[in-house]
Short mmCIF file of C-alpha atoms in Angstrom, two decimals:
data_model
loop_
_atom_site.label_atom_id
_atom_site.label_comp_id
_atom_site.label_asym_id
_atom_site.label_seq_id
_atom_site.Cartn_x
_atom_site.Cartn_y
_atom_site.Cartn_z
CA UNK C 49 15.41 -68.59 -33.94
CA UNK C 50 12.91 -66.01 -34.82
CA UNK C 51 11.64 -64.78 -31.46
CA UNK C 52 12.99 -66.56 -28.42
CA UNK C 53 10.80 -66.53 -25.30
CA UNK C 54 14.17 -66.71 -23.01
CA UNK C 55 17.10 -64.94 -24.40
CA UNK C 56 20.41 -65.33 -22.45
CA UNK C 57 23.29 -63.44 -23.40
CA UNK C 58 26.85 -63.90 -22.00
CA UNK C 59 26.01 -64.26 -18.39
CA UNK C 60 28.74 -64.34 -15.89
CA UNK C 61 28.24 -65.39 -12.31
CA UNK C 62 30.73 -65.64 -9.26
CA UNK C 63 30.27 -67.26 -5.90
CA UNK C 64 33.02 -65.33 -4.11
CA UNK C 65 36.03 -66.35 -6.14
CA UNK C 66 34.52 -69.21 -7.89
CA UNK C 67 33.10 -68.83 -11.37
CA UNK C 68 29.69 -70.41 -11.44
CA UNK C 69 28.82 -69.19 -14.92
CA UNK C 70 31.37 -68.27 -17.62
CA UNK C 71 29.77 -66.42 -20.39
CA UNK C 72 26.51 -68.59 -21.06
CA UNK C 73 24.27 -67.69 -24.04
CA UNK C 74 21.31 -69.63 -24.67
CA UNK C 75 17.99 -69.10 -26.56
CA UNK C 76 14.86 -70.73 -25.98
CA UNK C 77 11.92 -70.80 -28.24
CA UNK C 78 8.23 -70.77 -27.44
CA UNK C 79 6.79 -74.08 -26.63
CA UNK C 80 10.34 -75.58 -26.59
CA UNK C 81 11.41 -78.35 -23.84
CA UNK C 82 14.98 -78.06 -23.16
CA UNK C 83 16.87 -80.41 -20.70
CA UNK C 84 20.06 -79.23 -19.08
CA UNK C 85 22.49 -81.97 -17.86
CA UNK C 86 25.91 -81.94 -16.51
CA UNK C 87 27.94 -83.08 -13.53
CA UNK C 88 27.15 -81.44 -10.18
CA UNK C 89 28.76 -77.92 -9.86
CA UNK C 90 28.63 -77.21 -13.56
CA UNK C 91 26.31 -74.37 -13.00
CA UNK C 92 23.09 -75.85 -14.43
CA UNK C 93 20.91 -75.09 -11.30
CA UNK C 94 22.65 -71.79 -10.97
CA UNK C 95 21.83 -70.89 -14.79
CA UNK C 96 17.87 -72.02 -14.09
CA UNK C 97 17.97 -69.86 -11.03
CA UNK C 98 19.19 -66.89 -12.82
CA UNK C 99 16.13 -67.00 -15.32
CA UNK C 100 13.82 -66.00 -12.68
CA UNK C 101 16.46 -63.98 -10.81
CA UNK C 102 16.67 -66.12 -7.68
CA UNK C 103 20.46 -65.70 -8.30
CA UNK C 104 21.92 -62.36 -9.46
CA UNK C 105 24.71 -62.26 -12.12
CA UNK C 106 27.54 -60.18 -12.50
CA UNK C 107 27.71 -59.58 -16.29
CA UNK C 108 25.45 -60.41 -19.30
CA UNK C 109 21.72 -60.06 -19.82
CA UNK C 110 18.72 -62.17 -19.64
CA UNK C 111 15.15 -61.21 -21.39
CA UNK C 112 12.09 -63.30 -20.74
CA UNK C 113 9.04 -62.64 -22.83
CA UNK C 114 10.48 -59.51 -23.88
CA UNK C 115 11.07 -58.20 -20.42
CA UNK C 116 14.71 -57.67 -19.55
CA UNK C 117 15.74 -58.81 -15.96
CA UNK C 118 16.64 -55.50 -14.39
CA UNK C 119 15.03 -53.47 -11.60
CA UNK C 120 12.57 -54.79 -9.04
CA UNK C 121 9.48 -54.14 -11.15
CA UNK C 122 10.76 -56.17 -14.02
CA UNK C 123 11.87 -59.05 -11.69
CA UNK C 124 8.48 -59.32 -10.29
CA UNK C 125 6.92 -58.98 -13.72
CA UNK C 126 9.20 -61.90 -15.05
CA UNK C 127 8.53 -63.97 -12.09
CA UNK C 128 4.79 -63.64 -12.65
CA UNK C 129 5.36 -65.34 -16.26
CA UNK C 130 7.90 -68.03 -15.06
CA UNK C 131 6.95 -71.01 -12.80
CA UNK C 132 9.50 -72.67 -10.71
CA UNK C 133 9.57 -76.18 -9.40
CA UNK C 134 12.19 -76.95 -6.78
CA UNK C 135 13.97 -80.16 -5.86
CA UNK C 136 12.77 -79.88 -2.14
CA UNK C 137 9.19 -79.07 -3.36
CA UNK C 138 8.95 -75.74 -1.13
CA UNK C 139 5.29 -76.12 -0.25
CA UNK C 140 4.19 -73.59 2.38
CA UNK C 141 3.89 -75.90 5.05
CA UNK C 142 1.54 -73.86 7.29
CA UNK C 143 -1.03 -73.91 4.72
CA UNK C 144 -3.32 -76.61 3.12
CA UNK C 145 -2.91 -77.69 -0.36
CA UNK C 146 -5.81 -75.57 -1.58
CA UNK C 147 -4.40 -72.55 0.19
CA UNK C 148 -1.00 -73.33 -1.29
CA UNK C 149 -2.55 -73.11 -4.72
CA UNK C 150 -4.74 -70.08 -3.97
CA UNK C 151 -2.24 -67.75 -2.15
CA UNK C 152 -0.36 -66.28 -4.94
CA UNK C 153 -3.44 -66.11 -7.31
CA UNK C 154 -5.15 -63.89 -4.73
CA UNK C 155 -2.13 -61.80 -3.70
CA UNK C 156 -0.25 -61.55 -6.81
CA UNK C 157 -3.04 -61.88 -9.64
CA UNK C 158 -5.73 -60.44 -7.56
CA UNK C 159 -8.17 -63.06 -8.34
CA UNK C 160 -11.50 -63.51 -6.41
CA UNK C 161 -11.68 -66.27 -4.09
CA UNK C 162 -14.24 -68.30 -6.22
CA UNK C 163 -11.97 -67.91 -9.38
CA UNK C 164 -8.74 -68.95 -7.46
CA UNK C 165 -10.43 -72.03 -6.19
CA UNK C 166 -11.98 -73.11 -9.30
CA UNK C 167 -8.50 -72.69 -10.89
CA UNK C 168 -6.96 -74.75 -7.88
CA UNK C 169 -9.53 -77.64 -8.21
CA UNK C 170 -8.84 -77.86 -11.90
CA UNK C 171 -5.26 -78.10 -11.65
CA UNK C 172 -5.33 -80.49 -8.54
CA UNK C 173 -7.55 -82.88 -10.92
CA UNK C 174 -4.84 -82.12 -13.74
CA UNK C 175 -1.95 -83.58 -11.38
CA UNK C 176 -4.26 -86.29 -10.09
CA UNK C 177 -4.76 -85.40 -6.47
CA UNK C 178 -8.31 -83.98 -6.29
CA UNK C 179 -8.79 -85.45 -2.92
CA UNK C 180 -5.79 -83.83 -1.10
CA UNK C 181 -7.06 -80.25 -1.22
CA UNK C 182 -7.56 -79.96 2.63
CA UNK C 183 -4.58 -81.58 3.71
CA UNK C 184 -1.30 -80.04 5.00
CA UNK C 185 1.84 -80.83 2.76
CA UNK C 186 3.37 -82.98 5.66
CA UNK C 187 0.48 -85.36 5.25
CA UNK C 188 1.40 -86.01 1.50
CA UNK C 189 4.04 -88.31 -0.11
CA UNK C 190 7.11 -86.66 -1.91
CA UNK C 191 5.35 -87.37 -5.28
CA UNK C 192 2.24 -85.76 -4.19
CA UNK C 193 3.93 -82.86 -2.98
CA UNK C 194 5.91 -82.15 -5.89
CA UNK C 195 2.68 -82.51 -8.09
CA UNK C 196 1.00 -79.99 -5.84
CA UNK C 197 4.24 -77.63 -6.30
CA UNK C 198 3.80 -77.90 -9.99
CA UNK C 199 0.04 -77.21 -9.74
CA UNK C 200 1.08 -74.07 -7.61
CA UNK C 201 3.24 -72.82 -10.24
CA UNK C 202 0.61 -73.63 -13.16
CA UNK C 203 -2.03 -71.70 -11.28
CA UNK C 204 -0.36 -68.42 -12.10
CA UNK C 205 -0.55 -69.30 -15.99
CA UNK C 206 3.04 -68.99 -16.52
CA UNK C 207 4.46 -68.64 -20.02
CA UNK C 208 7.57 -70.79 -18.94
CA UNK C 209 8.18 -73.47 -16.42
CA UNK C 210 11.45 -74.08 -14.77
CA UNK C 211 12.13 -77.39 -13.09
CA UNK C 212 15.22 -77.69 -10.84
CA UNK C 213 16.06 -81.51 -10.32
CA UNK C 214 12.42 -82.02 -9.53
CA UNK C 215 12.75 -85.82 -9.12
CA UNK C 216 16.10 -85.90 -7.15
CA UNK C 217 14.49 -86.13 -3.68
CA UNK C 218 11.94 -88.61 -4.62
CA UNK C 219 11.70 -92.30 -4.24
CA UNK C 220 11.76 -94.29 -7.40
CA UNK C 221 8.29 -95.26 -7.58
CA UNK C 222 7.14 -91.49 -6.88
CA UNK C 223 9.25 -90.26 -9.74
CA UNK C 224 6.97 -91.80 -12.50
CA UNK C 225 3.94 -89.81 -11.31
CA UNK C 226 5.83 -86.62 -11.48
CA UNK C 227 7.32 -87.32 -14.61
CA UNK C 228 3.95 -88.07 -16.12
CA UNK C 229 2.61 -84.63 -15.06
CA UNK C 230 5.60 -83.24 -16.59
CA UNK C 231 5.15 -85.10 -19.78
CA UNK C 232 1.78 -84.02 -20.22
CA UNK C 233 2.63 -80.47 -19.83
CA UNK C 234 5.20 -80.75 -22.41
CA UNK C 235 2.74 -82.25 -24.80
CA UNK C 236 0.28 -79.35 -24.26
CA UNK C 237 3.19 -77.03 -25.50
CA UNK C 238 4.27 -75.53 -22.35
CA UNK C 239 8.00 -74.01 -22.65
CA UNK C 240 9.93 -75.99 -20.25
CA UNK C 241 13.42 -75.59 -19.02
CA UNK C 242 14.44 -78.82 -17.03
CA UNK C 243 17.50 -79.75 -14.92
CA UNK C 244 17.45 -83.32 -14.62
CA UNK C 245 19.20 -86.63 -15.36
CA UNK C 246 15.97 -88.51 -16.21
CA UNK C 247 16.86 -90.06 -19.42
CA UNK C 248 13.49 -91.36 -20.22
CA UNK C 249 11.70 -88.06 -19.62
CA UNK C 250 14.56 -86.38 -21.96
CA UNK C 251 14.29 -88.81 -24.74
CA UNK C 252 10.44 -88.36 -24.78
CA UNK C 253 10.07 -84.75 -24.26
CA UNK C 254 13.12 -82.75 -24.91
CA UNK C 255 13.69 -81.02 -28.01
CA UNK C 256 17.36 -80.03 -27.02
CA UNK C 257 19.57 -81.45 -24.53
CA UNK C 258 22.19 -78.93 -23.20
CA UNK C 259 25.55 -80.22 -21.59
CA UNK C 260 27.09 -78.00 -19.10
CA UNK C 261 30.46 -78.20 -17.46
CA UNK C 262 32.56 -75.68 -15.39
CA UNK C 263 30.08 -72.80 -15.82
CA UNK C 264 29.92 -73.22 -19.64
CA UNK C 265 27.61 -74.74 -22.24
CA UNK C 266 29.97 -77.44 -23.90
CA UNK C 267 27.46 -78.82 -26.41
CA UNK C 268 23.82 -79.02 -27.25
CA UNK C 269 21.75 -81.18 -29.51
CA UNK C 270 18.43 -83.13 -29.70
CA UNK C 271 18.60 -86.06 -27.31
CA UNK C 272 19.24 -89.08 -29.44
CA UNK C 273 22.24 -87.15 -31.12
CA UNK C 274 23.72 -86.12 -27.82
CA UNK C 275 23.21 -89.43 -26.17
CA UNK C 276 24.34 -91.60 -28.95
CA UNK C 277 27.24 -89.42 -30.62
CA UNK C 278 28.59 -86.80 -28.21
CA UNK C 279 31.15 -84.53 -29.80
CA UNK C 280 33.11 -83.68 -26.72
CA UNK C 281 35.38 -86.13 -24.68
CA UNK C 282 33.99 -84.56 -21.48
CA UNK C 283 30.42 -85.09 -22.79
CA UNK C 284 31.19 -88.87 -23.36
CA UNK C 285 32.62 -89.37 -19.86
CA UNK C 286 29.65 -87.93 -18.36
CA UNK C 287 27.01 -89.81 -20.36
CA UNK C 288 29.04 -93.12 -19.79
CA UNK C 289 28.30 -92.70 -16.16
CA UNK C 290 24.71 -91.77 -16.10
CA UNK C 291 23.70 -93.86 -19.20
CA UNK C 292 25.30 -97.22 -17.89
CA UNK C 293 22.60 -97.82 -15.29
CA UNK G 272 1.04 -92.03 28.20
CA UNK G 273 -2.21 -90.14 28.62
CA UNK G 274 -2.31 -89.52 24.74
CA UNK G 275 -2.71 -93.26 23.96
CA UNK G 276 -5.38 -93.78 26.72
CA UNK G 277 -7.86 -91.07 25.84
CA UNK G 278 -10.02 -91.22 22.76
CA UNK G 279 -10.50 -87.94 20.89
CA UNK G 280 -13.71 -86.35 21.60
CA UNK G 281 -14.73 -85.66 18.10
CA UNK G 282 -15.73 -88.58 15.84
CA UNK G 283 -13.25 -88.68 13.31
CA UNK G 284 -13.76 -89.71 9.35
CA UNK G 285 -11.77 -92.78 8.39
CA UNK G 286 -10.17 -90.60 5.68
CA UNK G 287 -8.50 -88.21 8.51
CA UNK G 288 -7.48 -91.25 10.34
CA UNK G 289 -5.40 -92.64 7.49
CA UNK G 290 -3.63 -89.34 7.26
CA UNK G 291 -3.37 -89.08 11.11
CA UNK G 292 0.07 -88.24 12.40
CA UNK G 293 0.78 -89.10 16.01
CA UNK G 294 1.08 -86.05 18.12
CA UNK G 295 -0.39 -83.71 15.67
CA UNK G 296 -3.75 -83.45 17.31
CA UNK G 297 -4.41 -80.64 19.57
CA UNK G 298 -4.61 -81.91 23.03
CA UNK G 299 -8.06 -81.84 24.56
CA UNK G 300 -6.91 -82.89 28.03
CA UNK G 301 -6.32 -80.22 30.72
CA UNK G 302 -2.87 -79.16 30.95
CA UNK G 303 -1.77 -80.69 34.19
CA UNK G 304 0.04 -77.76 35.63
CA UNK G 305 -3.11 -75.75 36.05
CA UNK G 306 -3.23 -77.48 39.47
CA UNK G 307 -0.32 -75.25 40.62
CA UNK G 308 -2.31 -72.08 39.67
CA UNK G 309 -5.17 -73.53 41.55
CA UNK G 310 -3.17 -74.17 44.46
CA UNK G 311 -1.72 -70.75 44.69
CA UNK G 312 -5.29 -69.09 44.25
CA UNK G 313 -6.47 -71.53 46.91
CA UNK G 314 -3.75 -70.35 49.28
CA UNK G 315 -4.47 -66.49 48.68
CA UNK G 316 -8.25 -67.39 49.28
CA UNK G 317 -7.37 -69.16 52.71
CA UNK G 318 -5.40 -66.07 53.81
CA UNK G 319 -8.38 -63.66 52.82
CA UNK G 320 -10.95 -65.84 54.58
CA UNK G 321 -9.13 -66.76 57.75
CA UNK G 322 -6.80 -63.69 58.18
CA UNK G 323 -8.98 -60.88 56.47
CA UNK G 324 -7.04 -58.58 58.75
CA UNK G 325 -4.55 -57.73 57.38
CA UNK G 326 -4.93 -59.52 53.93
CA UNK G 327 -8.30 -58.47 52.79
CA UNK G 328 -7.24 -54.73 53.67
CA UNK G 329 -3.95 -55.15 51.75
CA UNK G 330 -5.76 -56.63 48.80
CA UNK G 331 -8.35 -53.76 48.85
CA UNK G 332 -5.50 -51.24 48.88
CA UNK G 333 -3.39 -52.86 46.20
CA UNK G 334 -6.09 -53.56 43.78
CA UNK G 335 -5.97 -50.56 41.53
CA UNK G 336 -2.02 -51.43 41.61
CA UNK G 337 -2.89 -54.62 40.03
CA UNK G 338 -4.82 -53.08 37.44
CA UNK G 339 -2.03 -50.78 36.71
CA UNK G 340 0.52 -53.63 36.33
CA UNK G 341 -1.83 -55.78 34.12
CA UNK G 342 -2.47 -52.75 31.74
CA UNK G 343 1.17 -51.62 31.64
CA UNK G 344 2.27 -55.07 30.79
CA UNK G 345 -0.54 -55.76 28.06
CA UNK G 346 0.05 -52.45 26.32
CA UNK G 347 3.90 -52.70 26.35
CA UNK G 348 3.49 -56.42 25.30
CA UNK G 349 1.40 -55.53 22.17
CA UNK G 350 3.66 -52.56 21.27
CA UNK G 351 6.90 -54.51 21.63
CA UNK G 352 5.56 -57.28 19.15
CA UNK G 353 5.45 -54.57 16.58
CA UNK G 354 8.65 -52.84 17.56
CA UNK G 355 10.40 -56.25 17.48
CA UNK G 356 8.93 -57.39 14.21
CA UNK G 357 10.32 -53.98 12.69
CA UNK G 358 13.71 -54.58 14.56
CA UNK G 359 13.90 -58.20 13.58
CA UNK G 360 13.11 -57.45 9.97
CA UNK G 361 15.84 -54.61 10.16
CA UNK G 362 18.33 -57.09 11.35
CA UNK G 363 17.87 -59.19 8.30
CA UNK G 364 17.88 -56.28 5.70
CA UNK G 365 20.27 -56.23 3.08
CA UNK G 366 20.15 -52.38 3.09
CA UNK G 367 23.26 -51.34 5.12
CA UNK G 368 21.55 -48.49 6.57
CA UNK G 369 18.60 -50.31 8.00
CA UNK G 370 20.85 -53.18 9.24
CA UNK G 371 23.25 -50.75 11.03
CA UNK G 372 20.47 -48.76 12.73
CA UNK G 373 18.79 -51.95 14.09
CA UNK G 374 21.78 -53.59 15.01
CA UNK G 375 22.98 -50.47 17.08
CA UNK G 376 19.56 -50.44 18.68
CA UNK G 377 19.62 -54.09 19.80
CA UNK G 378 23.22 -53.85 20.76
CA UNK G 379 23.09 -50.67 22.81
CA UNK G 380 19.69 -51.42 24.40
CA UNK G 381 20.66 -54.83 25.63
CA UNK G 382 23.69 -53.59 27.29
CA UNK G 383 21.91 -51.11 29.64
CA UNK G 384 20.04 -52.19 32.79
CA UNK G 385 16.11 -51.69 32.41
CA UNK G 386 16.04 -49.92 35.66
CA UNK G 387 18.58 -47.45 34.45
CA UNK G 388 16.54 -47.10 31.21
CA UNK G 389 13.50 -46.49 32.91
CA UNK G 390 15.00 -43.91 35.22
CA UNK G 391 16.53 -42.16 32.30
CA UNK G 392 13.20 -42.16 30.37
CA UNK G 393 11.40 -40.56 33.44
CA UNK G 394 13.94 -38.22 34.86
CA UNK G 395 16.30 -37.48 32.00
CA UNK G 396 14.08 -37.31 28.84
CA UNK G 397 11.42 -34.77 30.09
CA UNK G 398 14.34 -32.37 31.04
CA UNK G 399 15.69 -32.76 27.69
CA UNK G 400 12.56 -31.99 26.19
CA UNK G 401 12.25 -28.89 28.36
CA UNK G 402 15.56 -27.75 27.28
CA UNK G 403 14.69 -27.87 23.81
CA UNK G 404 11.72 -25.96 24.41
CA UNK G 405 13.69 -23.13 26.02
CA UNK G 406 16.11 -23.32 23.13
CA UNK G 407 13.50 -23.09 20.40
CA UNK G 408 11.07 -20.75 22.42
CA UNK G 409 8.31 -23.16 22.38
CA UNK G 410 6.23 -22.78 25.44
CA UNK G 411 4.58 -26.16 24.87
CA UNK G 412 7.61 -28.07 25.16
CA UNK G 413 9.25 -25.95 28.04
CA UNK G 414 6.23 -26.71 30.13
CA UNK G 415 6.38 -30.32 29.15
CA UNK G 416 5.06 -32.59 31.84
CA UNK G 417 5.99 -36.26 31.73
CA UNK G 418 2.86 -38.93 32.24
CA UNK G 419 4.88 -41.48 34.40
CA UNK G 420 2.73 -44.26 32.75
CA UNK G 421 3.45 -43.24 29.22
CA UNK G 422 7.22 -42.86 29.86
CA UNK G 423 7.28 -46.27 31.76
CA UNK G 424 5.48 -47.83 28.85
CA UNK G 425 7.99 -46.24 26.34
CA UNK G 426 10.86 -47.52 28.57
CA UNK G 427 9.72 -51.08 28.66
CA UNK G 428 8.97 -51.04 24.94
CA UNK G 429 12.25 -49.71 24.09
CA UNK G 430 14.20 -52.14 26.10
CA UNK G 431 12.01 -55.23 25.27
CA UNK G 432 11.62 -54.33 21.81
CA UNK G 433 15.34 -55.18 21.37
CA UNK G 434 15.06 -58.50 23.00
CA UNK G 435 12.06 -59.15 20.74
CA UNK G 436 14.03 -58.36 17.83
CA UNK G 437 16.42 -60.79 18.22
CA UNK G 438 13.73 -63.31 18.82
CA UNK G 439 12.01 -62.26 15.54
CA UNK G 440 15.16 -62.47 13.54
CA UNK G 441 16.09 -66.03 14.90
CA UNK G 442 12.35 -67.10 14.16
CA UNK G 443 12.59 -65.68 10.57
CA UNK G 444 15.90 -67.44 10.18
CA UNK G 445 14.73 -70.60 11.22
CA UNK G 446 12.32 -70.80 8.32
CA UNK G 447 13.99 -72.71 5.30
CA UNK G 448 15.29 -70.45 2.58
CA UNK G 449 13.17 -72.46 0.00
CA UNK G 450 9.92 -70.94 1.50
CA UNK G 451 10.92 -67.43 0.59
CA UNK G 452 12.31 -68.54 -2.85
CA UNK G 453 9.05 -70.07 -3.51
CA UNK G 454 6.92 -67.17 -2.76
CA UNK G 455 9.15 -64.90 -4.68
CA UNK G 456 9.22 -67.14 -7.70
CA UNK G 457 5.42 -67.00 -7.72
CA UNK G 458 5.60 -63.28 -8.19
CA UNK G 459 5.24 -62.07 -4.81
CA UNK G 460 7.02 -59.06 -3.38
CA UNK G 461 9.43 -59.46 -0.29
CA UNK G 462 6.82 -57.99 1.90
CA UNK G 463 4.11 -60.16 0.68
CA UNK G 464 6.27 -63.35 0.93
CA UNK G 465 7.19 -61.98 4.58
CA UNK G 466 3.58 -61.35 5.44
CA UNK G 467 1.76 -64.41 3.82
CA UNK G 468 4.64 -67.17 4.11
CA UNK G 469 7.39 -66.49 6.34
CA UNK G 470 6.06 -64.59 9.34
CA UNK G 471 3.17 -67.02 9.99
CA UNK G 472 5.59 -69.99 10.18
CA UNK G 473 8.22 -67.75 12.13
CA UNK G 474 5.52 -66.91 14.69
CA UNK G 475 4.91 -70.34 15.53
CA UNK G 476 8.51 -70.93 16.07
CA UNK G 477 9.01 -67.95 18.14
CA UNK G 478 5.69 -68.51 20.24
CA UNK G 479 7.64 -70.31 23.31
CA UNK G 480 10.10 -67.56 23.43
CA UNK G 481 7.58 -64.79 22.91
CA UNK G 482 5.57 -66.32 25.93
CA UNK G 483 8.72 -66.38 27.99
CA UNK G 484 9.26 -62.63 27.31
CA UNK G 485 5.69 -61.88 28.30
CA UNK G 486 6.14 -63.40 31.66
CA UNK G 487 9.49 -61.64 32.04
CA UNK G 488 7.90 -58.32 31.15
CA UNK G 489 5.08 -58.94 33.78
CA UNK G 490 7.81 -59.49 36.32
CA UNK G 491 10.01 -56.56 35.36
CA UNK G 492 7.05 -54.10 35.17
CA UNK G 493 7.55 -54.03 38.86
CA UNK G 494 10.58 -51.74 38.05
CA UNK G 495 8.27 -49.05 37.02
CA UNK G 496 7.36 -48.56 40.82
CA UNK G 497 10.35 -46.67 41.20
CA UNK G 498 9.40 -44.16 38.49
CA UNK G 499 6.24 -43.02 40.18
CA UNK G 500 3.79 -45.58 38.63
CA UNK G 501 1.50 -46.83 41.15
CA UNK G 502 1.46 -50.52 40.10
CA UNK G 503 1.14 -53.56 42.24
CA UNK G 504 4.53 -53.25 43.67
CA UNK G 505 4.26 -49.60 44.81
CA UNK G 506 1.16 -49.94 46.25
CA UNK G 507 2.41 -52.88 48.27
CA UNK G 508 5.25 -50.70 49.47
CA UNK G 509 2.99 -47.72 50.48
CA UNK G 510 0.71 -49.96 52.42
CA UNK G 511 3.73 -51.62 54.14
CA UNK G 512 5.09 -48.23 55.10
CA UNK G 513 1.84 -47.09 56.55
CA UNK G 514 1.04 -50.23 58.52
CA UNK G 515 4.47 -51.68 59.39
CA UNK G 516 3.51 -55.23 58.30
CA UNK G 517 6.13 -56.14 55.56
CA UNK G 518 5.91 -59.86 55.94
CA UNK G 519 2.06 -59.98 55.07
CA UNK G 520 2.38 -57.37 52.45
CA UNK G 521 5.24 -58.75 50.47
CA UNK G 522 3.79 -62.37 51.00
CA UNK G 523 0.59 -61.37 49.43
CA UNK G 524 2.31 -59.23 46.78
CA UNK G 525 4.51 -62.14 45.69
CA UNK G 526 1.58 -64.42 45.66
CA UNK G 527 -0.37 -62.13 43.39
CA UNK G 528 2.46 -61.94 40.89
CA UNK G 529 2.89 -65.64 41.12
CA UNK G 530 -0.78 -66.17 40.13
CA UNK G 531 -0.47 -63.89 37.22
CA UNK G 532 2.76 -65.65 35.93
CA UNK G 533 1.67 -69.07 36.55
CA UNK G 534 -1.61 -68.30 34.73
CA UNK G 535 0.24 -66.74 31.90
CA UNK G 536 2.65 -69.64 31.42
CA UNK G 537 -0.69 -72.09 31.22
CA UNK G 538 -2.11 -69.89 28.58
CA UNK G 539 1.23 -69.81 26.56
CA UNK G 540 1.34 -73.51 26.91
CA UNK G 541 -2.25 -73.78 25.58
CA UNK G 542 -1.60 -71.35 22.63
CA UNK G 543 1.46 -73.30 21.70
CA UNK G 544 -0.46 -76.71 21.63
CA UNK G 545 -3.09 -75.17 19.52
CA UNK G 546 -0.96 -73.69 16.80
CA UNK G 547 1.52 -76.66 16.62
CA UNK G 548 1.88 -78.02 12.99
CA UNK G 549 3.65 -80.55 11.12
CA UNK G 550 6.69 -79.57 8.82
#
């Protein structure tokens, strides 16, 4: 890989005595969509959260867009370039949708009110809920909240978007509307790292699927290869459980 | 049941009604407990009208004490909101030094009676400063004279700031961790995230306990009467010892405190309703 936007090298992480990550190395190219799958506790969310330093790690190094993740200054610089979408949406519950989208633009990017508002309106149109700008998050459905959360992250013009099980907290009928937004984003060439077991999205958008187990990357391949002919026994076991239904 | 009977004053758009969440609307009805405030005010008015001697005379005499009580309470309250925020953030700090200092402050101050603290501030601290003046040969410090009101406010703020710190800490901790994480992952610094995301939400959570602290402070401000501050309590005692009518004096002083605390409780209740929000 010529010039990866995310470079993860031999990262180790412990939660007390539990090893969450055991020497994970991974390169992700500009515009690549990577989906991470694996059983719960395999370290996939932890790895994702290490990329924008929501989790610290004990050993190894991560570089994002040429900025090494060390020191507070660099961490904030990386976070400005990396958007994050959470399983539980985490919209700012005291603010309207519009203010959710404008806050970081104003505070972090120092944009004018008007510029921030225009960006927000454009993104709400993009995620398909322009009419909810003045609502509070609690007045929105889960699917709408997650689309606002995506728009909020996009408002910062990130180079990379991280998705931590974005549809796991959603009712089945709301999953589709979120995946459609993500799919559109992937088609636009956004670099995306997604922790998810949504097979439809993975097949349609992912260039690579990464299978993690017990804090390690066991195997990685394009989706059709990994899903149809996995190499490891552990991968086969896991896939048989999630692909059967 | 009143909520279902009374229609909202403002005409609402159909769109708003669709998104309407029951109980989320600010109540436009008068809080029923205002009648209790009115009752006490009415009772005081009756005493003043039908027994101007001694009640009107007492009121005339203690009125500057009421001003002092209210002023000391309000100034102390504003200052302790600030001290409490600093203390609360310190209690949550990952910096060991900051955490230890703020925890020591909270634990020590909470363990000493407020009255003892006020007396120490008024009688001991000026002497310490005068000693220090002597030791360093500074005439300004040596001749240090304490302003009772300033030291009383410092004493109240120092003590209540500790209680306030714990309220802030609990309020901040009650906000889901995801709020801070979302703010930080948008590139905000810790303090930006605190200021724009966590504290505004925590503030709504801690409003009821803060209101309670305000009322407790209003009552505890009567303790400053022992350290030469001419507040409502002290003025009452002065009048009573001059005219030997303790029953009337302390009845009126108690009623005056009651009006202030009941009124404050209603205001707190009103603010709470206004700022209520849905998660």
